[in-house]
Each structure stands twice: as structure tokens, then as C-alpha cells.
XYZ file of C-alpha atoms in Angstrom:
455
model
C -59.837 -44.534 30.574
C -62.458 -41.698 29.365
C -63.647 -41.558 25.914
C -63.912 -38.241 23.787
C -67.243 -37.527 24.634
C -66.650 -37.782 28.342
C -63.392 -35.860 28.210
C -65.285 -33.008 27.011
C -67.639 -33.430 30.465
C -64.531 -34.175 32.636
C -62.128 -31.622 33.995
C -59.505 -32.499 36.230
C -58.237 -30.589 39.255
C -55.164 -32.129 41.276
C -55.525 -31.500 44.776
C -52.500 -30.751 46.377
C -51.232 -29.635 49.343
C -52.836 -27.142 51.857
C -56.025 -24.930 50.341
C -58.323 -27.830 49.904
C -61.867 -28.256 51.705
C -62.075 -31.591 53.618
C -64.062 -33.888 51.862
C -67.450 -34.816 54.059
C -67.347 -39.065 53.825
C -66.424 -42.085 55.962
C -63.120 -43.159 54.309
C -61.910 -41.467 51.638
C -60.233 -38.422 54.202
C -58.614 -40.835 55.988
C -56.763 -42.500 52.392
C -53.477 -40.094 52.220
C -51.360 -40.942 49.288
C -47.569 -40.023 49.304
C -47.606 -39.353 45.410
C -49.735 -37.741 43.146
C -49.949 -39.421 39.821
C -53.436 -39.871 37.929
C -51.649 -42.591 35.644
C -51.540 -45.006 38.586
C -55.072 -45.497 38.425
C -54.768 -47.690 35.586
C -53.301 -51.383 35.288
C -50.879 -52.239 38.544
C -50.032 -48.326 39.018
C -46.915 -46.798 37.662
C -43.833 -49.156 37.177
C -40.861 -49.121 39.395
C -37.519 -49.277 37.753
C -35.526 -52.491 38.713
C -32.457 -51.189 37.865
C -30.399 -48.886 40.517
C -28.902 -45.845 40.985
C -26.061 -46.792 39.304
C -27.884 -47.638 36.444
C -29.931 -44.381 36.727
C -27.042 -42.006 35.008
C -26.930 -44.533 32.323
C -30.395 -44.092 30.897
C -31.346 -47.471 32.824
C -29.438 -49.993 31.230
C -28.780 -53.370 32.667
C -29.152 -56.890 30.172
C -25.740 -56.621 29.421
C -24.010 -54.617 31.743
C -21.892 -55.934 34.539
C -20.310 -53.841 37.493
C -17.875 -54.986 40.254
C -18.971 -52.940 43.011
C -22.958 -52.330 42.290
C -25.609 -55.678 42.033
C -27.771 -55.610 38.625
C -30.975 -56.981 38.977
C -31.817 -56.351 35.227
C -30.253 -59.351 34.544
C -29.620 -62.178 37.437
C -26.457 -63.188 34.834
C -24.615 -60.062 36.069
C -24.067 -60.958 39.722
C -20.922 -63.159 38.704
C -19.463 -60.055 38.165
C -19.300 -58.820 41.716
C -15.630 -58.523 43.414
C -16.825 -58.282 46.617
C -20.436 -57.859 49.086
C -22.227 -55.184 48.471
C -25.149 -53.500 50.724
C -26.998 -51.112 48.116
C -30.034 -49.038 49.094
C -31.427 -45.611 47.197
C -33.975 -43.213 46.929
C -36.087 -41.569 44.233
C -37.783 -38.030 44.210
C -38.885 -36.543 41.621
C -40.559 -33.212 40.910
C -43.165 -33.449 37.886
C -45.369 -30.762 35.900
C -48.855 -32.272 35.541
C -50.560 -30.642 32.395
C -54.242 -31.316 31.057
C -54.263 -28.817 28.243
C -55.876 -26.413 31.239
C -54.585 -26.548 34.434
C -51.020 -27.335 35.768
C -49.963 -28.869 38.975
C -46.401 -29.362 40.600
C -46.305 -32.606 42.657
C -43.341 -33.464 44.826
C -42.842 -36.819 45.316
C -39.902 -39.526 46.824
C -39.665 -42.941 47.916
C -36.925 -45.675 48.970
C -36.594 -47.505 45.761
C -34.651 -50.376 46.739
C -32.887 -52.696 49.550
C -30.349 -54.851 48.122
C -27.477 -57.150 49.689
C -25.314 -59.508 47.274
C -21.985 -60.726 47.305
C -19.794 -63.397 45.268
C -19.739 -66.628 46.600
C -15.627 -67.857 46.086
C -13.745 -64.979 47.608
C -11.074 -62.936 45.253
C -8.763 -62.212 48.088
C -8.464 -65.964 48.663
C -7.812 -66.893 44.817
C -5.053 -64.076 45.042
C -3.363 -65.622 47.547
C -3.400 -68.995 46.146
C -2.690 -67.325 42.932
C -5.315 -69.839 41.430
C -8.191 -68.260 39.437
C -11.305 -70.470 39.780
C -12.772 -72.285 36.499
C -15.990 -71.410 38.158
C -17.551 -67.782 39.830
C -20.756 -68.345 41.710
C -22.899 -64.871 42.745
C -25.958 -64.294 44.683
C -28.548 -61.432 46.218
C -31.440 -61.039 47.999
C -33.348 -57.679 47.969
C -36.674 -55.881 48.362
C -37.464 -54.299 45.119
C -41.166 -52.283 45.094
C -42.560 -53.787 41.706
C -45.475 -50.538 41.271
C -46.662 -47.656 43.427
C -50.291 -46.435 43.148
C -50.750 -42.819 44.703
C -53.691 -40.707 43.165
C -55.596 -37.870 44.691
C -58.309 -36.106 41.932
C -61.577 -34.373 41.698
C -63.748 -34.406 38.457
C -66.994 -32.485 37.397
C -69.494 -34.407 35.644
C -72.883 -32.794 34.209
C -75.485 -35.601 34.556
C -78.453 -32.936 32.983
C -81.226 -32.671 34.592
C -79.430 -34.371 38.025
C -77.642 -31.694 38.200
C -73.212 -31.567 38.490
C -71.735 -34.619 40.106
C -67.954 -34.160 41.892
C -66.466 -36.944 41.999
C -63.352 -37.836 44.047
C -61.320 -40.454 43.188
C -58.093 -41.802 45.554
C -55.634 -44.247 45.725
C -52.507 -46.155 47.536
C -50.144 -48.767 47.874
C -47.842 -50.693 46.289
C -46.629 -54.223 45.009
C -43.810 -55.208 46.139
C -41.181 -57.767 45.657
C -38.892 -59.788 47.887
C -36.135 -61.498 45.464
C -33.074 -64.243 45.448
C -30.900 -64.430 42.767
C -27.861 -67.151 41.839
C -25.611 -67.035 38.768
C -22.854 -69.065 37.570
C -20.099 -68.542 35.795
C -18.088 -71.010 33.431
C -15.470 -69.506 31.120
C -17.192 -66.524 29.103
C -20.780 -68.082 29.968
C -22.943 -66.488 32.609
C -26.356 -67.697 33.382
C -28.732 -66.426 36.359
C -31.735 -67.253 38.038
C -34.446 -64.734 40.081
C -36.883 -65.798 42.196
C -39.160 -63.034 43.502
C -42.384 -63.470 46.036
C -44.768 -60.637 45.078
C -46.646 -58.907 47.923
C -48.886 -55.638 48.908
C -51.883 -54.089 49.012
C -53.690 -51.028 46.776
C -56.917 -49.439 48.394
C -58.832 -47.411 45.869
C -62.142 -45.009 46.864
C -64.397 -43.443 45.079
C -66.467 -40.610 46.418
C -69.708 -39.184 44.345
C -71.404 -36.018 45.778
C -74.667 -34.027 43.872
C -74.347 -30.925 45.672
C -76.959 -29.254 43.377
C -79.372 -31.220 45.259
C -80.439 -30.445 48.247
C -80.472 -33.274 51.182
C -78.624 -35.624 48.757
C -76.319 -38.364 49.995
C -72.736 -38.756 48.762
C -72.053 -42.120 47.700
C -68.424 -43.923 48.318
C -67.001 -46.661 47.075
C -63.939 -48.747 48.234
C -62.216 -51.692 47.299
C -59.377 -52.767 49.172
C -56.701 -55.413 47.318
C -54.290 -58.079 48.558
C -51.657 -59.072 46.018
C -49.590 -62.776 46.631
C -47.840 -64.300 44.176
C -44.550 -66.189 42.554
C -42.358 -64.868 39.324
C -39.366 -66.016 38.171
C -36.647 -64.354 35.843
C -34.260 -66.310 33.556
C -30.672 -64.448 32.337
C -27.589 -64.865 30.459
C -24.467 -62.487 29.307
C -20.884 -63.848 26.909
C -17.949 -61.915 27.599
C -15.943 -62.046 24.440
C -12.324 -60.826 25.329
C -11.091 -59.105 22.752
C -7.445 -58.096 24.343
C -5.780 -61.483 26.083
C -6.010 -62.590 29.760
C -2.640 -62.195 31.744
C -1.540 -65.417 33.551
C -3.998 -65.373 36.545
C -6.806 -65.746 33.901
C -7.790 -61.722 34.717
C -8.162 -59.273 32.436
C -5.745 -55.969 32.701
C -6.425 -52.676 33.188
C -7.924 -51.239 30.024
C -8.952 -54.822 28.847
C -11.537 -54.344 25.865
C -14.228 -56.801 25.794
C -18.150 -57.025 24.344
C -20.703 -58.534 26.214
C -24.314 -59.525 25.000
C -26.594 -60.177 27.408
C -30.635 -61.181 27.722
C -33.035 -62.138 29.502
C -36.797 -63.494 29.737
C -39.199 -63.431 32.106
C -42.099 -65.927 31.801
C -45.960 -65.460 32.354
C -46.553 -65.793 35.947
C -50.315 -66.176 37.739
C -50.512 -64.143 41.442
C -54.260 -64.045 43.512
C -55.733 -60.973 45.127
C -57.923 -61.012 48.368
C -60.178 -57.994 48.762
C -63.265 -56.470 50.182
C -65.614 -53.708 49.067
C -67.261 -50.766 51.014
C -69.815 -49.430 49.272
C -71.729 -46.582 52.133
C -73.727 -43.529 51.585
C -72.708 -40.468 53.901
C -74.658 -37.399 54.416
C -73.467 -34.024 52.789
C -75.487 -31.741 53.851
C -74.064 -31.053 57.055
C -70.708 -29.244 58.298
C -69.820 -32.635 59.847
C -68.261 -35.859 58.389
C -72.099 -37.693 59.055
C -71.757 -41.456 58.159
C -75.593 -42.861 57.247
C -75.397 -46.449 56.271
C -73.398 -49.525 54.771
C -75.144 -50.458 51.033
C -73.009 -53.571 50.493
C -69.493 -54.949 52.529
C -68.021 -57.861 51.726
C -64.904 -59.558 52.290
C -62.530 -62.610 51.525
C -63.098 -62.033 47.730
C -60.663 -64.151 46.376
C -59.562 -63.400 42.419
C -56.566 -64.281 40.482
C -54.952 -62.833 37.705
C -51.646 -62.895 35.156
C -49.027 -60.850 34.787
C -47.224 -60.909 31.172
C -43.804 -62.628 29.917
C -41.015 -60.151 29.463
C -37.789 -60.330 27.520
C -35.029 -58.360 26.161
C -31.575 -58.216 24.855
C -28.411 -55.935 25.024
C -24.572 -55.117 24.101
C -21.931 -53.988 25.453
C -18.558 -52.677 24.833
C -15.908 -51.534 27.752
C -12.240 -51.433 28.668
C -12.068 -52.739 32.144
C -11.867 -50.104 34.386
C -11.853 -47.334 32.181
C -14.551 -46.873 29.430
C -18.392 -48.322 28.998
C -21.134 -48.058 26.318
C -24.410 -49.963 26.304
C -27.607 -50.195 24.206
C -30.731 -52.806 24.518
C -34.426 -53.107 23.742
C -36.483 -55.073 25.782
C -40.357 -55.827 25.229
C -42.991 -56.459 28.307
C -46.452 -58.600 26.505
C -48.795 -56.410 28.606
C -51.772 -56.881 26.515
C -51.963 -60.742 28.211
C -52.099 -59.114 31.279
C -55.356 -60.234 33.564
C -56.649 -58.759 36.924
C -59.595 -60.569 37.740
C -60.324 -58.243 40.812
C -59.774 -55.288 38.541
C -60.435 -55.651 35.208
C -58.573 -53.659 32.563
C -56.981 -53.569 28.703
C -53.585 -53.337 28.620
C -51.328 -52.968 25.303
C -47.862 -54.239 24.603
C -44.538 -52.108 25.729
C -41.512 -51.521 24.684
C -38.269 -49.622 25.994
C -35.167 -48.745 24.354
C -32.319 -47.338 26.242
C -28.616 -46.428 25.883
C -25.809 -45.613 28.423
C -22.307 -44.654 28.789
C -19.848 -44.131 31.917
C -16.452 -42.894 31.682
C -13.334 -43.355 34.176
C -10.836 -40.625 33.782
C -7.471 -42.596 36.081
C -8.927 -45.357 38.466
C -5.426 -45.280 39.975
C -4.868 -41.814 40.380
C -3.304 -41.134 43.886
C -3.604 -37.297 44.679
C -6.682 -35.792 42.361
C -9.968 -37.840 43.685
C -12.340 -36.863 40.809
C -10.353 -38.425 39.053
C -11.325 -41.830 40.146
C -15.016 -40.797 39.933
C -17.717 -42.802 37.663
C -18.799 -39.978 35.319
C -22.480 -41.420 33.352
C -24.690 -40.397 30.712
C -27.741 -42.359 29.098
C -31.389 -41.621 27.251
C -34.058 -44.348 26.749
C -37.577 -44.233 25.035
C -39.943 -46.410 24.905
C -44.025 -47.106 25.310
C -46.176 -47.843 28.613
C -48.665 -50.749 28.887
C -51.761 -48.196 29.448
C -53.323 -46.068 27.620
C -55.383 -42.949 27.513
C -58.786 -42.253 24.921
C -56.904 -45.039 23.002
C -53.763 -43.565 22.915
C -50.809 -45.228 23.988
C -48.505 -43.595 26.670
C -44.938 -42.409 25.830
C -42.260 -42.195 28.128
C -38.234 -40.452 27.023
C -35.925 -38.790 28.621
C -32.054 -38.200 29.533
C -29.931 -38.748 32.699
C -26.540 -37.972 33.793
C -25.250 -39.307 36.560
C -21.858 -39.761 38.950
C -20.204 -42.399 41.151
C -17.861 -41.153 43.753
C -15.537 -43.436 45.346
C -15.598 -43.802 49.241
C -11.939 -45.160 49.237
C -10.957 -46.986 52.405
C -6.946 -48.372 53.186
C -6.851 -52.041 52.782
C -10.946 -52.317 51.679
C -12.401 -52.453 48.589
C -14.093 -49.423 47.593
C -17.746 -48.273 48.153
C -19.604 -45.748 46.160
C -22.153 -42.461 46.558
C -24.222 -42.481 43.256
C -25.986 -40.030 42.062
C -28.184 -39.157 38.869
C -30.502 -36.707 37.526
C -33.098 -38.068 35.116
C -35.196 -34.879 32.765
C -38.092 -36.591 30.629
C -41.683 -36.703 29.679
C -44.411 -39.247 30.269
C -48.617 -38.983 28.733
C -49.807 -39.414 25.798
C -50.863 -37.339 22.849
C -54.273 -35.242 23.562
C -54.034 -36.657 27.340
C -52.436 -35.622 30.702
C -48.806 -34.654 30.335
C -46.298 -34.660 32.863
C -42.576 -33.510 32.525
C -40.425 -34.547 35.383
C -36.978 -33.971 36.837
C -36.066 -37.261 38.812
C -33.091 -37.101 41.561
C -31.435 -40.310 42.545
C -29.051 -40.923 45.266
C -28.090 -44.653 46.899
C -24.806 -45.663 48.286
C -23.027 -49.075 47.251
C -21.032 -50.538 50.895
C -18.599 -52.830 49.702
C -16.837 -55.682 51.361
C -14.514 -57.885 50.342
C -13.841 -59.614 53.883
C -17.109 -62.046 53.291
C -15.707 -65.795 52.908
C -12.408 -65.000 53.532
C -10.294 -68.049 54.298
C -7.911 -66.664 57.538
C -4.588 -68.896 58.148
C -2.907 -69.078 61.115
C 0.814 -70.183 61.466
């Protein structure tokens, strides 16, 4: 974070692309970042959604949604709701307008954003055929969610007086990632959910200082290199009150109208870092990368830290099949947040969001759009880090669309798409507006535990 005083000092240039001189150093040419974002310098790097594609459209809802054909991670409650096994993955890319009151920079950027396989557990094909509704639905999922990405690549003048102008060049990468298993039960109108995630990865940041006002002067670079291990754990729950009666197999028809309320908390959890630090000096006076000498290197530097207890809470309202509107507020207690290794403030978020989707005739048999998932959502809400003091913002809107991929005799799978317009900085700092494009695909298949009989 920079204070007034040094933002006046400061200016920031976002390399990009082709047009740039290679920097003269040991390691920081060799750092390559797929993003460009100077927010992920700060606190874990920038935040990636856990909800999905699906969820996108809908301005990112989740604690008390439920969908048949797509898994919900928002809320581990939700996977009772699955009708059959799904295999989910999507991508993310984004274009975003980087503004510091004096220059602006478009950055491309795009990622996988998720890996995701769960299924129910008691097959619906097999309580059809016994025409027997169990008292009990049992879901699960594993999947490989990325928790943060850090990507930074920026040059700042300093004016150090009588020194003379300092450019320094500062660079990041990497990610945290996590590797989750979810189970939820479901008795009557209860559903309750547990998550289990195993948090991995590893950021490398680098720091290169050059004074080419003097003459003979050595850059200096920094690096510190960062392991990240660790457990968390998510608790969830969602009541379906049925508003229109059940028919005689205990299922809701067609149209059904039911509200749903849905939370979720996820306690304080502890995780350890293992780094080393470069610190070299490398010689910029010639046309050559020239390295001179090692300062300090050390390694095995073990650290632990905390990451904060979340929680939130939502509603609901559909007719099965046909018609969905959600809202919730959830609230992340960043300002407990610890990084031994990498000590920084953090402040408390928050996040608001709300989300519709609309099914014109899921039965209709000759006019496919139709049977489309038509979405719309907007959200706003605050982000744990901060620039000269001010907290960040972050609002926007989505739309979004799920087309069926309609198989005979299989359940159906889904193409979803969304488009996602909003802004993200704070007041006085570094804005950047951003159009997000989201596409994953939802394989269904409702063969998984299927009791076969032979006569």
C-alpha cells in the first residue's frame, strides 16, 4: 500500500505485451505472469470465485440455491439436490481497463477456473422403478477449485534526491489452490453439508531496483519464493419449504413453488508456508544480463499463518423447473487474517448479490430455445485490501444462458455461458473496469449406481 506522499513520487506504467526493453537481472526476466493485475500484490492475490458458470449469469449466487444438473460449491448443503453425476469444468477471461488517473492499460487475461465431478449417492432411476422415494438423499463431490491467483508485472519511478531516480520493477505469480470433498444429507426439508478442502501452491514475488542515474551502479533484486499447505473446512445448510403439495411419489410437480433459505459458515483455519529468499546484486551497466553476487539466500523458512472465518446467508424462491430468484449477503472476517511469511493489514468484506433464471417450456418438443436457462444477476460488495486507506469496491452485472445438450434416454447436460460488466479499485486509486466471459459445460449422467436386473 503507498501513502499520499509516496503516491505523488510513484507513477505506474503496466508493461504489457511486446515494446518493452528486457530488464538486465538474474531472475526477474525469467518470472512471466499470465495476468496482469497490480491488486494481487496485496493479501493472498485476487480471489477466485467458488461458484460456477452456472452461477456466473446469476450475479454469483449460491447459499441457497440448488440445481439438478450443475454442483454448488457455495454451499456443500446443495449437492442433495443433484439428479444425476455431473463432470463440470469452465473457464474465465476477462478483458479489463486499468486506469491510474494517467495512464490506461488493456490486459487480456483467462484461466481454467474449476474441475468438478459430483453425483448423488441413491440413484433416481432406481427409486422410479421401485416407485419408492427415499426418506433419505445422500450427495457428494470432489473438485479442484484455485482459491487466489497472483499475476503482476509493474515498473515505478521513485526520486530518492540527491541518489538520483530509482525504477523499480516489481513481479509476481502463482496461485493457491484447493483440492475439495464434499457430503450432504438430506432428511425431509433439512439439508446439511460438509467441505473439506486441502489448500496448496506456490506465489514467487521479485523485486528489481535499478539507479540508472548513476553510473557503474548495481541493480539490486529481491525474491521470495512461498509454499502454501494447509486444511479448511466449510459447514452448510438449506430448508425447502414447499409451498404447493408433493404428488404421491413424495416429488414435487412441474411448476412446484417452494422457498429455500440457505447458509453457511466457514471457520478460522491455520495453513504454513515454506519459502526462501534471493536477495543478489546484478550489474546494469552492460548490454548483457551480468549476474555479480548472492547478498543473502536462504531456504526452508518455515512460517504459518490464518486465514479468516466466513459466513453468509440466502433465499430463495422458484417453481421447479420453470422460474428462480435469489438474494444473499455473506461476510468474510479478513481483518483476522495473518501471513507470517508476508505480513499485511487486511479489513473486513462483504458481498451482496442477487440472481434470477428463467425457463420459458422445459418440455417443449420442436423449438430448442425454448428449453434454454435464460440468467440475469448483479452483486456488490467490498474487498479485504485496501489502497492509501481506502477500501476496494467491487459491482457489477451478468447475464448469462444454459443450453441444453439433450440426449435420447440420458439426462441432459448443459453449455453455460455468461458475461459479467463491472468495476473493481478504490476511490483516488487504480481503477479497473472489466468485461468477464465465462463458458463451462455440465456432462450429466444418470447411469452412476444404477441397480441392473436380469430376468
Amino acid at each position: 500500500m503507498w501513502s499520499a506522499s509516496s503516491k505523488q513520487s510513484l507513477r505506474w506504467l503496466f508493461l504489457i505485451g511486446f515494446g518493452i526493453p528486457m530488464l538486465l537481472n538474474a531472475q526477474n526476466f525469467k518470472i512471466q505472469p499470465r495476468t496482469n493485475s497490480p491488486f494481487s500484490r496485496f493479501g493472498l492475490g485476487d480471489p477466485n470465485p467458488t461458484y460456477f458458470v452456472a452461477q456466473d449469469g446469476m450475479g454469483g449466487i449460491g447459499i441457497a440455491h440448488r440445481d439438478d444438473a450443475s454442483a454448488n460449491w457455495v454451499n456443500p448443503a446443495s449437492f442433495t439436490s443433484l439428479d444425476a453425476a455431473s463432470l463440470e469444468l469452465g473457464i474465465r477471461i476477462r478483458n479489463t481497463s486499468l486506469n491510474d488517473g494517467q495512464k490506461t492499460t488493456n490486459v487480456i487475461s483467462g484461466n481454467l477456473g474449476y474441475f468438478s465431478l459430483a453425483f448423488p449417492m441413491n440413484n433416481r432411476i432406481n427409486q422410479a422403478l421401485e416407485r419408492k422415494r427415499s426418506k433419505i438423499d445422500w450427495g457428494m463431490g470432489i473438485g479442484l477449485v484455485p482459491l487466489n491467483s497472483i499475476g503482476y508485472n509493474i515498473q515505478a519511478s521513485q526520486d530518492l534526491g540527491e541518489v538520483g531516480i530509482a525504477k523499480n520493477t516489481f513481479k509476481g505469480a502463482g496461485g493457491v489452490y484447493n483440492i475439495k470433498w464434499a457430503n450432504s444429507v438430506r432428511f425431509k426439508n433439512l439439508s446439511v453439508g460438509l467441505e473439506i478442502a486441502s489448500l496448496f501452491g506456490k506465489n514467487i514475488t521479485n523485486t528489481l531496483v535499478n539507479l540508472d542515474s548513476l553510473r557503474q551502479a548495481y541493480a539490486v533484486e529481491l525474491q521470495r519464493d512461498l509454499v502454501y499447505s494447509g486444511i479448511n473446512f466449510r459447514l452448510g445448510a438449506q430448508y425447502i419449504l414447499d409451498i404447493d403439495k408433493k404428488n404421491k411419489q413424495g416429488e414435487q410437480e412441474l411448476g412446484g413453488r417452494s422457498i429455500i433459505f440457505g447458509a453457511y459458515f466457514a471457520p478460522q483455519s491455520n495453513f504454513r508456508t515454506t519459502g526462501s529468499s534471493l536477495d543478489v546484486r546484478v550489474n546494469s551497466a552492460t548490454s548483457t544480463s551480468s549476474f555479480v553476487d548472492t547478498v543473502a539466500y536462504t531456504t526452508g523458512i518455515r512460517n504459518s499463518g490464518v486465514l479468516p472465518s466466513q459466513f453468509g446467508f440466502g433465499v430463495s424462491y422458484q417453481r421447479l423447473a420453470k422460474f428462480k430468484v435469489s438474494a444473499e449477503y455473506s461476510m468474510g472476517r479478513w481483518g483476522a487474517y495473518r501471513n507470517d511469511a508476508k505480513p499485511q493489514t487486511l479489513l473486513n468484506n462483504w458481498r451482496a448479490a442477487m440472481g434470477v433464471e428463467y425457463i420459458p417450456d422445459v418440455l417443449s418438443y420442436n423449438r430448442y430455445l425454448r428449453k434454454a436457462r435464460y440468467r440475469g444477476g448483479l452483486f456488490y460488495g467490498t474487498d479485504p485490501r485496501a489502497i492509501n486507506g481506502v477500501q476496494i469496491q467491487n459491482y457489477g452485472v451478468t447475464v448469462g444462458i444454459g443450453l441444453p445438450i439433450i440426449r435420447p434416454r440420458q439426462t441432459t447436460s448443459y453449455v453455460n455461458m455468461a458475461l459479467e460488466l463491472g468495476r473493481f479499485g478504490a476511490q483516488g486509486g487504480i481503477q479497473s473496469t472489466y468485461a468477464q466471459f465465462s463458458f463451462g459445460i455440465s456432462l450429466n449422467d444418470n447411469t452412476w449406481f444404477f441397480k441392473r436386473k436380469f430376468n
